[in-house]
Amino acid sequence: MRPKAPRTSMTSFALGLGLLILIIQVYLFETVLGSVLDGHRSLLAGAFFASLILTLVALVFAFRARNLDR
Amino acid sequence: MAKWRKAFPVDLADESFISRREFTRFLALVSAGFTAGIGYLWGRKKPLEGAPDPHGVTETAVALGLASELAPGQSKLFTFRDQDDRCILLRTAEGDLKAYRQTCTHLGCAVRFKGGQLECPCHYGYFECGHGFPVQGPPTRPLSGVALEVKADGTLWAVGDLPKPGEAKEA
């Protein structure tokens, strides 16, 4: 019989943080897109690095934070 | 246990199970997608459709006929940068000549001049004629304006993009 995959679960905190980061990313992208369509490109650099930091945090939690598994 | 169970020991509940970690990984990858999207916008040289050119490329002026041809309350359509860049020229009730891109800033329908306002018939968005500001309905951003110039011989020309309302204050 095939061994069952381990059902590793993360704490609600990590899951909630991932969801929160995604909501912020959606809002950030919508704001940036609206600004670019209005001709304001100066905030693109700042928005990119802010988004990058959020993504790195999300990636760290999703792939590296083993101690969050129950 | 049934024979087929022994032959195919696959638990369907396990097959469709998504752990919290897998779901959080999916969220993180979607987040990375948004970052890539912002990076693309940052690195893109060509302005998005409907956005003003940040480098201020000189436009080729387009002749629109005599300025006196248009009576107050009348409008006419023209194309500016290319055949897809549809614009509307109008004369307000006060006698001012204004030109805007026809693309509604909500979902891109073509606006029309009706009742002294620019109306988007798709979702009933309305823009005032003075600066193209939205005054009613779903649009939240002003229309993109086209700069006009009247030559000495009375001919009217579309000569470029107007700065978006509010840009002068921020600069």
Short mmCIF file of C-alpha atoms in Angstrom, two decimals:
data_model
loop_
_atom_site.label_atom_id
_atom_site.label_comp_id
_atom_site.label_asym_id
_atom_site.label_seq_id
_atom_site.Cartn_x
_atom_site.Cartn_y
_atom_site.Cartn_z
CA MET A 1 0.00 0.00 0.00
CA ARG A 2 1.22 3.42 -0.86
CA PRO A 3 2.30 5.41 2.19
CA LYS A 4 0.06 8.35 2.97
CA ALA A 5 1.50 11.80 2.44
CA PRO A 6 2.32 13.52 5.69
CA ARG A 7 -0.38 16.02 6.51
CA THR A 8 1.80 18.84 7.63
CA SER A 9 -0.21 21.80 8.72
CA MET A 10 0.81 25.32 9.52
CA THR A 11 -0.42 27.48 12.27
CA SER A 12 -3.27 29.81 11.63
CA PHE A 13 -0.83 32.68 12.01
CA ALA A 14 1.22 31.67 8.98
CA LEU A 15 -1.87 31.03 6.89
CA GLY A 16 -3.41 34.33 7.97
CA LEU A 17 -0.19 36.16 7.19
CA GLY A 18 -0.08 34.61 3.71
CA LEU A 19 -3.65 35.72 3.06
CA LEU A 20 -2.98 39.20 4.44
CA ILE A 21 0.10 39.61 2.25
CA LEU A 22 -1.87 38.57 -0.81
CA ILE A 23 -4.62 41.08 -0.03
CA ILE A 24 -1.99 43.82 0.34
CA GLN A 25 -0.42 42.74 -2.94
CA VAL A 26 -3.74 42.91 -4.78
CA TYR A 27 -4.41 46.39 -3.39
CA LEU A 28 -0.85 47.52 -4.17
CA PHE A 29 -1.02 46.23 -7.74
CA GLU A 30 -4.39 47.86 -8.35
CA THR A 31 -3.10 51.17 -6.99
CA VAL A 32 0.09 50.99 -9.05
CA LEU A 33 -1.78 50.12 -12.23
CA GLY A 34 -4.18 53.03 -11.73
CA SER A 35 -1.30 55.40 -11.11
CA VAL A 36 0.59 54.22 -14.19
CA LEU A 37 -2.52 54.72 -16.30
CA ASP A 38 -2.69 58.25 -14.91
CA GLY A 39 0.92 58.82 -15.95
CA HIS A 40 2.49 58.69 -12.47
CA ARG A 41 5.45 56.33 -12.82
CA SER A 42 7.56 57.67 -9.97
CA LEU A 43 6.07 55.30 -7.41
CA LEU A 44 6.89 52.17 -9.42
CA ALA A 45 10.33 51.66 -7.87
CA GLY A 46 9.07 51.96 -4.30
CA ALA A 47 6.03 49.80 -5.01
CA PHE A 48 8.22 47.13 -6.59
CA PHE A 49 10.56 46.89 -3.61
CA ALA A 50 7.66 46.93 -1.14
CA SER A 51 6.01 44.14 -3.12
CA LEU A 52 9.31 42.25 -3.27
CA ILE A 53 9.72 42.40 0.50
CA LEU A 54 6.16 41.15 1.02
CA THR A 55 6.76 38.32 -1.41
CA LEU A 56 10.01 37.33 0.30
CA VAL A 57 8.25 37.23 3.68
CA ALA A 58 5.47 35.11 2.18
CA LEU A 59 7.99 32.77 0.54
CA VAL A 60 9.99 32.38 3.75
CA PHE A 61 6.86 31.49 5.69
CA ALA A 62 5.62 29.14 3.00
CA PHE A 63 8.85 27.24 2.30
CA ARG A 64 11.25 27.68 5.20
CA ALA A 65 9.33 28.12 8.41
CA ARG A 66 9.26 24.45 9.43
CA ASN A 67 8.84 25.27 13.09
CA LEU A 68 5.35 26.53 12.28
CA ASP A 69 4.19 23.03 11.42
CA ARG A 70 2.10 21.37 14.07
CA MET B 1 -11.40 -5.34 1.60
CA ALA B 2 -12.66 -5.52 -1.96
CA LYS B 3 -10.31 -6.80 -4.64
CA TRP B 4 -10.35 -3.57 -6.57
CA ARG B 5 -9.38 -1.74 -3.39
CA LYS B 6 -6.23 -3.85 -3.12
CA ALA B 7 -5.46 -3.30 -6.79
CA PHE B 8 -5.95 0.49 -6.60
CA PRO B 9 -5.04 1.57 -3.09
CA VAL B 10 -5.68 5.23 -3.75
CA ASP B 11 -7.61 7.23 -1.19
CA LEU B 12 -9.56 9.90 -3.08
CA ALA B 13 -9.83 12.06 0.02
CA ASP B 14 -6.03 12.08 0.26
CA GLU B 15 -5.66 12.88 -3.43
CA SER B 16 -7.68 16.10 -3.17
CA PHE B 17 -6.30 17.08 0.21
CA ILE B 18 -4.38 20.37 0.21
CA SER B 19 -2.36 21.06 3.30
CA ARG B 20 -2.11 24.50 4.81
CA ARG B 21 1.52 24.63 3.78
CA GLU B 22 0.70 23.85 0.17
CA PHE B 23 -2.00 26.51 0.18
CA THR B 24 0.37 29.05 1.75
CA ARG B 25 2.95 28.20 -0.91
CA PHE B 26 0.32 28.89 -3.55
CA LEU B 27 -0.45 32.25 -1.92
CA ALA B 28 3.26 33.11 -1.85
CA LEU B 29 3.67 32.23 -5.53
CA VAL B 30 0.66 34.38 -6.48
CA SER B 31 2.23 37.16 -4.43
CA ALA B 32 5.44 36.69 -6.44
CA GLY B 33 3.34 37.01 -9.58
CA PHE B 34 2.09 40.42 -8.48
CA THR B 35 5.67 41.48 -7.76
CA ALA B 36 6.66 40.35 -11.25
CA GLY B 37 3.73 42.35 -12.65
CA ILE B 38 4.85 45.54 -10.91
CA GLY B 39 8.42 44.85 -12.08
CA TYR B 40 7.13 44.50 -15.63
CA LEU B 41 5.31 47.84 -15.39
CA TRP B 42 8.49 49.40 -14.01
CA GLY B 43 10.68 48.03 -16.79
CA ARG B 44 8.23 48.57 -19.63
CA LYS B 45 9.38 51.40 -21.88
CA LYS B 46 6.25 51.78 -23.97
CA PRO B 47 3.39 53.46 -22.09
CA LEU B 48 0.27 51.41 -21.48
CA GLU B 49 -2.66 52.03 -23.77
CA GLY B 50 -4.42 55.20 -22.70
CA ALA B 51 -1.54 56.37 -20.50
CA PRO B 52 0.40 59.52 -21.37
CA ASP B 53 3.93 59.05 -22.66
CA PRO B 54 6.37 59.78 -19.79
CA HIS B 55 9.11 60.79 -22.22
CA GLY B 56 6.97 63.42 -23.87
CA VAL B 57 7.42 62.20 -27.41
CA THR B 58 6.57 64.90 -29.94
CA GLU B 59 3.21 64.13 -31.47
CA THR B 60 2.38 64.60 -35.11
CA ALA B 61 -0.20 67.37 -35.25
CA VAL B 62 -3.55 66.44 -36.79
CA ALA B 63 -5.68 68.99 -38.65
CA LEU B 64 -9.28 69.17 -37.43
CA GLY B 65 -10.69 71.72 -39.86
CA LEU B 66 -11.73 75.26 -39.14
CA ALA B 67 -12.25 76.15 -35.51
CA SER B 68 -15.40 78.09 -36.39
CA GLU B 69 -17.08 75.04 -37.95
CA LEU B 70 -18.21 73.68 -34.61
CA ALA B 71 -21.15 75.42 -32.92
CA PRO B 72 -21.67 75.31 -29.14
CA GLY B 73 -23.06 71.91 -28.13
CA GLN B 74 -21.69 70.17 -31.23
CA SER B 75 -18.98 67.55 -31.40
CA LYS B 76 -17.05 65.55 -33.95
CA LEU B 77 -14.83 62.50 -33.84
CA PHE B 78 -11.26 62.21 -35.02
CA THR B 79 -8.26 59.92 -34.65
CA PHE B 80 -4.97 61.19 -33.30
CA ARG B 81 -1.88 58.97 -32.86
CA ASP B 82 -3.21 56.15 -35.03
CA GLN B 83 -6.50 54.77 -36.30
CA ASP B 84 -7.23 53.17 -32.91
CA ASP B 85 -6.65 56.37 -30.95
CA ARG B 86 -10.21 57.69 -31.17
CA CYS B 87 -10.90 61.14 -29.82
CA ILE B 88 -13.82 63.52 -29.57
CA LEU B 89 -13.71 67.24 -30.25
CA LEU B 90 -16.46 69.37 -28.78
CA ARG B 91 -17.45 72.94 -28.21
CA THR B 92 -18.95 73.59 -24.80
CA ALA B 93 -21.97 75.80 -24.20
CA GLU B 94 -19.51 78.51 -23.09
CA GLY B 95 -17.82 78.32 -26.49
CA ASP B 96 -14.59 76.59 -25.43
CA LEU B 97 -13.12 73.93 -27.68
CA LYS B 98 -12.10 70.74 -25.87
CA ALA B 99 -10.83 67.39 -27.06
CA TYR B 100 -10.64 64.11 -25.16
CA ARG B 101 -9.85 60.51 -25.87
CA GLN B 102 -13.07 58.60 -26.35
CA THR B 103 -11.93 55.76 -24.11
CA CYS B 104 -13.92 55.71 -20.87
CA THR B 105 -11.63 55.31 -17.85
CA HIS B 106 -13.96 52.71 -16.37
CA LEU B 107 -13.98 49.81 -18.83
CA GLY B 108 -12.93 51.42 -22.09
CA CYS B 109 -16.23 52.04 -23.87
CA ALA B 110 -16.45 55.01 -26.23
CA VAL B 111 -17.86 58.15 -24.64
CA ARG B 112 -20.16 60.53 -26.53
CA PHE B 113 -21.14 64.16 -26.13
CA LYS B 114 -24.72 64.40 -24.97
CA GLY B 115 -26.61 67.00 -22.98
CA GLY B 116 -23.55 69.12 -22.30
CA GLN B 117 -21.66 66.20 -20.75
CA LEU B 118 -19.57 63.33 -21.98
CA GLU B 119 -21.53 60.16 -21.47
CA CYS B 120 -20.39 56.57 -21.45
CA PRO B 121 -23.44 54.59 -22.59
CA CYS B 122 -22.17 51.22 -21.31
CA HIS B 123 -22.50 51.87 -17.57
CA TYR B 124 -23.82 55.43 -17.58
CA GLY B 125 -20.69 57.19 -16.46
CA TYR B 126 -20.62 60.95 -16.99
CA PHE B 127 -17.69 63.34 -17.34
CA GLU B 128 -17.79 67.12 -17.24
CA CYS B 129 -16.49 68.88 -20.34
CA GLY B 130 -14.14 71.42 -18.74
CA HIS B 131 -11.40 69.03 -17.63
CA GLY B 132 -12.86 65.58 -18.22
CA PHE B 133 -13.48 64.85 -14.54
CA PRO B 134 -15.94 62.05 -13.74
CA VAL B 135 -19.11 63.44 -12.18
CA GLN B 136 -21.41 60.44 -12.03
CA GLY B 137 -21.35 56.68 -12.41
CA PRO B 138 -18.57 54.13 -12.06
CA PRO B 139 -15.55 55.99 -13.58
CA THR B 140 -13.14 57.39 -10.98
CA ARG B 141 -10.38 58.82 -13.21
CA PRO B 142 -10.63 61.76 -15.62
CA LEU B 143 -10.61 61.36 -19.39
CA SER B 144 -7.31 61.80 -21.18
CA GLY B 145 -7.26 65.25 -22.77
CA VAL B 146 -5.85 66.26 -26.13
CA ALA B 147 -4.12 69.63 -26.53
CA LEU B 148 -5.57 71.88 -29.23
CA GLU B 149 -4.05 74.78 -31.08
CA VAL B 150 -5.73 77.32 -33.35
CA LYS B 151 -3.42 78.56 -36.11
CA ALA B 152 -3.43 82.08 -37.50
CA ASP B 153 -5.51 80.98 -40.50
CA GLY B 154 -8.27 79.73 -38.18
CA THR B 155 -7.54 76.03 -38.58
CA LEU B 156 -7.70 73.82 -35.53
CA TRP B 157 -5.00 71.25 -34.77
CA ALA B 158 -4.62 68.47 -32.23
CA VAL B 159 -1.02 68.83 -31.09
CA GLY B 160 -0.41 66.50 -28.15
CA ASP B 161 -1.55 65.16 -24.81
CA LEU B 162 -2.79 67.43 -22.08
CA PRO B 163 -1.29 66.74 -18.64
CA LYS B 164 -3.67 64.87 -16.39
CA PRO B 165 -5.58 67.14 -14.01
CA GLY B 166 -3.60 67.42 -10.77
CA GLU B 167 -0.20 66.69 -12.33
CA ALA B 168 0.86 70.33 -12.29
CA LYS B 169 0.32 70.45 -8.51
CA GLU B 170 2.41 67.35 -7.89
CA ALA B 171 5.32 68.40 -10.11
#
